[in-house]
mmCIF file of C-alpha atoms in Angstrom:
data_model
loop_
_atom_site.group_PDB
_atom_site.id
_atom_site.type_symbol
_atom_site.label_atom_id
_atom_site.label_comp_id
_atom_site.label_asym_id
_atom_site.label_seq_id
_atom_site.Cartn_x
_atom_site.Cartn_y
_atom_site.Cartn_z
ATOM 1 C CA MET G 342 151.291 -105.014 10.963
ATOM 2 C CA GLY G 343 148.503 -105.883 8.577
ATOM 3 C CA LYS G 344 147.442 -104.153 5.365
ATOM 4 C CA LYS G 345 148.235 -100.405 5.157
ATOM 5 C CA ILE G 346 144.938 -98.479 5.016
ATOM 6 C CA ASP G 347 144.255 -95.003 3.624
ATOM 7 C CA LEU G 348 142.539 -93.800 6.775
ATOM 8 C CA VAL G 349 141.830 -90.303 5.367
ATOM 9 C CA GLY G 350 139.815 -91.669 2.454
ATOM 10 C CA ALA G 351 138.361 -94.686 4.216
ATOM 11 C CA THR G 352 134.684 -95.093 5.027
ATOM 12 C CA ALA G 353 133.286 -96.895 8.054
ATOM 13 C CA SER G 354 131.590 -99.456 5.831
ATOM 14 C CA GLY G 355 134.888 -99.944 3.909
ATOM 15 C CA LEU G 356 136.817 -100.514 7.117
ATOM 16 C CA GLN G 357 134.168 -102.837 8.416
ATOM 17 C CA THR G 358 134.459 -104.859 5.147
ATOM 18 C CA LEU G 359 138.221 -105.102 5.677
ATOM 19 C CA LEU G 360 137.725 -106.166 9.302
ATOM 20 C CA SER G 361 135.107 -108.782 8.382
ATOM 21 C CA SER G 362 137.220 -110.257 5.650
ATOM 22 C CA GLY G 363 140.286 -110.516 7.944
ATOM 23 C CA GLU G 364 142.358 -108.181 5.693
ATOM 24 C CA THR G 365 143.018 -106.079 8.764
ATOM 25 C CA THR G 366 142.328 -106.033 12.508
ATOM 26 C CA SER G 367 141.218 -103.453 14.997
ATOM 27 C CA VAL G 368 144.707 -103.509 16.520
ATOM 28 C CA ASP G 369 146.156 -102.665 13.132
ATOM 29 C CA LEU G 370 143.682 -99.810 12.596
ATOM 30 C CA VAL G 371 144.447 -98.382 16.055
ATOM 31 C CA ARG G 372 148.192 -98.579 15.392
ATOM 32 C CA GLN G 373 147.809 -96.847 12.038
ATOM 33 C CA SER G 374 145.497 -94.237 13.548
ATOM 34 C CA LEU G 375 148.001 -93.461 16.257
ATOM 35 C CA GLU G 376 150.770 -93.254 13.742
ATOM 36 C CA GLN G 377 148.820 -90.803 11.626
ATOM 37 C CA MET G 378 147.957 -88.704 14.657
ATOM 38 C CA GLU G 379 151.660 -88.586 15.605
ATOM 39 C CA LEU G 380 152.763 -87.829 12.040
ATOM 40 C CA HIS G 381 150.347 -84.983 11.363
ATOM 41 C CA ASN G 382 149.506 -83.677 14.819
ATOM 42 C CA THR G 383 152.885 -83.387 16.492
ATOM 43 C CA ARG G 384 155.449 -83.907 13.662
ATOM 44 C CA GLY G 385 155.238 -83.001 10.033
ATOM 45 C CA LEU G 386 152.341 -80.636 9.604
ATOM 46 C CA THR G 387 152.160 -80.059 13.413
ATOM 47 C CA LEU G 388 148.448 -79.471 13.264
ATOM 48 C CA ARG G 389 147.980 -79.772 17.028
ATOM 49 C CA ALA G 390 144.363 -80.641 16.386
ATOM 50 C CA VAL G 391 144.262 -83.603 18.796
ATOM 51 C CA ILE G 392 144.786 -82.422 22.354
ATOM 52 C CA SER G 393 143.856 -85.700 24.109
ATOM 53 C CA ALA G 394 143.802 -89.339 23.141
ATOM 54 C CA ALA G 395 143.525 -92.654 24.961
ATOM 55 C CA PRO G 396 146.918 -93.983 26.058
ATOM 56 C CA GLU G 397 148.422 -96.176 23.381
ATOM 57 C CA GLY G 398 148.461 -99.288 25.614
ATOM 58 C CA LEU G 399 144.873 -98.840 26.616
ATOM 59 C CA ALA G 400 143.723 -98.244 23.017
ATOM 60 C CA LEU G 401 145.580 -101.321 21.747
ATOM 61 C CA ALA G 402 144.299 -103.531 24.536
ATOM 62 C CA ARG G 403 140.717 -102.478 23.850
ATOM 63 C CA ALA G 404 141.242 -103.064 20.135
ATOM 64 C CA ALA G 405 142.538 -106.608 20.901
ATOM 65 C CA GLU G 406 139.338 -107.264 22.990
ATOM 66 C CA LEU G 407 137.212 -106.155 20.112
ATOM 67 C CA ASP G 408 139.116 -108.354 17.742
ATOM 68 C CA ALA G 409 138.531 -111.324 20.059
ATOM 69 C CA GLU G 410 134.842 -110.515 20.143
ATOM 70 C CA ARG G 411 134.757 -110.413 16.311
ATOM 71 C CA ALA G 412 136.507 -113.799 16.174
ATOM 72 C CA ALA G 413 133.869 -115.149 18.546
ATOM 73 C CA GLY G 414 131.057 -113.822 16.264
ATOM 74 C CA LYS G 415 129.995 -111.054 18.589
ATOM 75 C CA LEU G 416 129.682 -107.637 16.959
ATOM 76 C CA ARG G 417 128.393 -104.747 18.973
ATOM 77 C CA GLY G 418 127.291 -102.646 15.974
ATOM 78 C CA PRO G 419 128.376 -101.127 12.734
ATOM 79 C CA LEU G 420 131.392 -99.346 14.199
ATOM 80 C CA HIS G 421 132.665 -102.417 16.072
ATOM 81 C CA GLY G 422 136.461 -102.222 16.189
ATOM 82 C CA ILE G 423 136.778 -99.054 14.181
ATOM 83 C CA PRO G 424 138.821 -96.299 15.879
ATOM 84 C CA ILE G 425 137.153 -92.951 15.884
ATOM 85 C CA LEU G 426 138.288 -89.430 16.620
ATOM 86 C CA VAL G 427 135.767 -86.883 17.985
ATOM 87 C CA LYS G 428 136.623 -83.248 17.635
ATOM 88 C CA VAL G 429 134.836 -81.205 20.269
ATOM 89 C CA ARG G 430 134.670 -77.440 19.953
ATOM 90 C CA THR G 431 133.611 -75.676 23.156
ATOM 91 C CA TYR G 432 133.458 -72.064 24.104
ATOM 92 C CA TYR G 433 136.130 -71.084 26.617
ATOM 93 C CA HIS G 434 137.618 -67.866 27.824
ATOM 94 C CA PRO G 435 139.892 -66.101 26.758
ATOM 95 C CA TYR G 436 139.319 -67.378 23.235
ATOM 96 C CA ASP G 437 135.645 -66.578 23.329
ATOM 97 C CA GLU G 438 135.692 -64.769 19.983
ATOM 98 C CA VAL G 439 137.569 -67.555 18.080
ATOM 99 C CA TRP G 440 135.181 -69.681 16.087
ATOM 100 C CA ILE G 441 136.205 -72.333 13.697
ATOM 101 C CA ALA G 442 133.437 -72.659 11.210
ATOM 102 C CA ARG G 443 132.487 -69.775 8.954
ATOM 103 C CA GLY G 444 129.277 -68.211 10.150
ATOM 104 C CA SER G 445 129.447 -69.765 13.569
ATOM 105 C CA ARG G 446 128.613 -67.580 16.511
ATOM 106 C CA LYS G 447 128.797 -67.529 20.292
ATOM 107 C CA PRO G 448 125.752 -69.244 21.841
ATOM 108 C CA ALA G 449 123.443 -66.854 23.657
ATOM 109 C CA ASN G 450 123.289 -68.893 26.805
ATOM 110 C CA LEU G 451 126.442 -70.911 27.333
ATOM 111 C CA GLU G 452 125.210 -72.518 30.542
ATOM 112 C CA ARG G 453 122.362 -74.011 28.561
ATOM 113 C CA VAL G 454 124.739 -75.355 25.968
ATOM 114 C CA LEU G 455 127.091 -76.980 28.414
ATOM 115 C CA LEU G 456 124.656 -78.012 31.168
ATOM 116 C CA PRO G 457 121.321 -79.865 30.855
#
């Protein structure tokens, strides 16, 4: 494994600098991200904040592809090779009155929120 990265305090531009300089790889970032999810989500703090993630093998294979593209000089954009986690909060029954953010409220027309 490459350089250990503080993923909590890292910025996208900082990670991109490390990737560009060769100090780390996308594969290393994915491994470390998965380790941190395991550590805090299901062990340790048991946050249970991540309910779904790409299978490890698939995530690592995709990271390797992105590393190969970087080595060939092909970058897709500013987040090329940086693992991301998207937290989605949707309204669902029976937890319809549970809202995460202070001051948040149930949308007036849920169909309009979820469907175009």
